[in-house]
Amino acid sequence: MCQPVVVTKLSGEMDKPLISRRLVDSDSSLAEVPSEAPKVGILGSGDFARSLATRLVGSGLSVVVGSRHPKRMVGLFPSAAKVTFQAEAVGSPEVIFVAVFREHYSSLCSLSDQLAGKILVDVSNPTEQEHLQHRESNAEYLASLFPTCAVVKAFNVISAWTLQAGPRDGNRQVPICSDLPEAKRTVSELAHAMGFTPVDMGSLASAREIEAMPLRLLPGWKVPTILALGLFIFFYTYNFIRDVLQPYVQENRNEFYKLPLSVVNTTLPCVAYVLLSLVYLPGVLAAALQLWRGTKYRRFPDWLDHWLQHRKQIGLLSFFCAALHAVYSVCLPVRISYRYNLVNLAVKQVLTNKSHLWVEENVWRMEIYLSLGVLALGVLSLLAVTSLPSIANSLNWREFNFVQSTLGFVALVLSTLHTLTYGWTRAFEESRYKFYLPPTFTLTLLVPCVVILVKGLFLLPCLRHRLSKIRRGWEKDSAVKFTLPMDHALAQKTSHV
Ligand code: NAP
């Protein structure tokens, strides 16, 4: 604590509405701000302070910056902002942004008297280590140093770049929290005036949660990405052994040129296909568990719960691999190795006196599997597009469920047909078993076929009916009568709900 005065009332200056006039001249430079515009102070003259000052001036506010070295910094700020010493800067504004790092908060204690009764906006972000080290958030620490001030946590999730570029180019939401509702309202209006969307996060106790937000790095993606990488490494190694190592060891053929493109292209569809089946496998397991337990009111094991929650990310990674596979496949005929092989084949044909090379079965097989592949990718693209929040928000639950569940399953069936027509009879040809390893496509078929099969089983009336009863609250070994509505009327059974 810097000094023991208790805050009584925030100044009446802040009762005035904060105007949101943009003061940008036609030549895009910032014009002079009228002297009567609400004044906002900034402590610190670093990157964040500069971007903040630019945005505040652009939003029609009068800005005064407090620096330890104002002369050195003045040239870096918009001309409409006043850059002065810290003590002078905090004199008149009622809202002061503290754009300094936590470790330097205590150096501001000499300003305690001037800051008494003002709103201090804590914009700081801790590092991951600091966040773990301190149980108290930066904002709470600031509040403990300045008990006479109303501390508000805000703007920490907005980068200096977004502030400078404007809210159209980046995150718009500004989570705000404070123990003083009036101070929170004032900072929310300020955020509005700057073009951002304030999000009320409650009391200052939420500051730790707000400070943790910028520390997150794609939280839902870690496990799905590791899973996709694991599958990629497995299938790449498997394909390498079959397509490159085996010809080298057993036939003395050097096919290492296949490593960057050809092997990658045979690996990607395997990963995409297995990942897609892993989107639907947890649903099948959950349904099986519910059927076995005869209730939906018992929690799933944690691993299944997590798996169910990561389905969207796994599905998007599947789409990503499938899209890459499509692009790689289009590139195949462009390769010089492909042209050499084609010419060699033509020469061989001439030498063996074969004039017309046309195998009807192969032609049909390829036409069909390419078409099925394109269709599967098309349906997968629909799934990917509808998982974007803006699109998902425009769909009702039934529409969303139809696309993600029904169309998703259609994509899985199409991919299975694509794989089967690609493989054709190869699984039964002895020459296809390299080092006794079966063709890769046979491995990829395992999980998807199980998923499709079990899903098919769940369509049997006895299982479907029992499952829909369970999902409506019916429980095994119960004493209460449970009747399904109309179309399930036949399903009247004894239960206790
Ligand atoms: P910075 O460029 O290093 O600026 C920090 C400023 O703190 C310095 O320019 C300095 O200004 C001032 N300061 C005051 N007392 C100080 C002292 N005792 N020792 C050293 N410096 C002192 O950092 P920044 O990037 O602007 O970040 C400032 C705050 O904003 C941090 O808390 C950061 O977490 C937060 N933030 C930054 C961003 C971003 O994108 N940069 C985004 C969100 C939040 P004077 O020398 O003029 O006094």
XYZ file of C-alpha atoms in Angstrom, residues 48 100-102 105 122-127 130 138 153 155-159 210-215:
25
model
C 1.247 0.061 -25.637
C 3.899 -0.051 -17.196
C 4.922 -3.546 -16.131
C 3.945 -4.931 -12.719
C 4.141 -0.325 -10.118
C -4.542 -1.847 -15.323
C -3.635 -3.045 -18.837
C -0.790 -5.316 -17.838
C -0.211 -8.909 -18.870
C 1.894 -11.222 -16.746
C 4.256 -13.722 -18.303
C 4.663 -14.513 -13.292
C -1.533 -7.605 -11.288
C -8.740 -4.314 -15.240
C -7.604 -3.712 -22.442
C -4.907 -6.292 -21.595
C -6.283 -8.678 -24.264
C -5.852 -5.991 -26.954
C -2.394 -5.828 -28.495
C -8.665 -11.965 -17.580
C -4.880 -11.874 -17.245
C -4.731 -15.578 -18.118
C -6.584 -15.012 -21.422
C -3.619 -13.795 -23.522
C -1.500 -16.621 -22.116
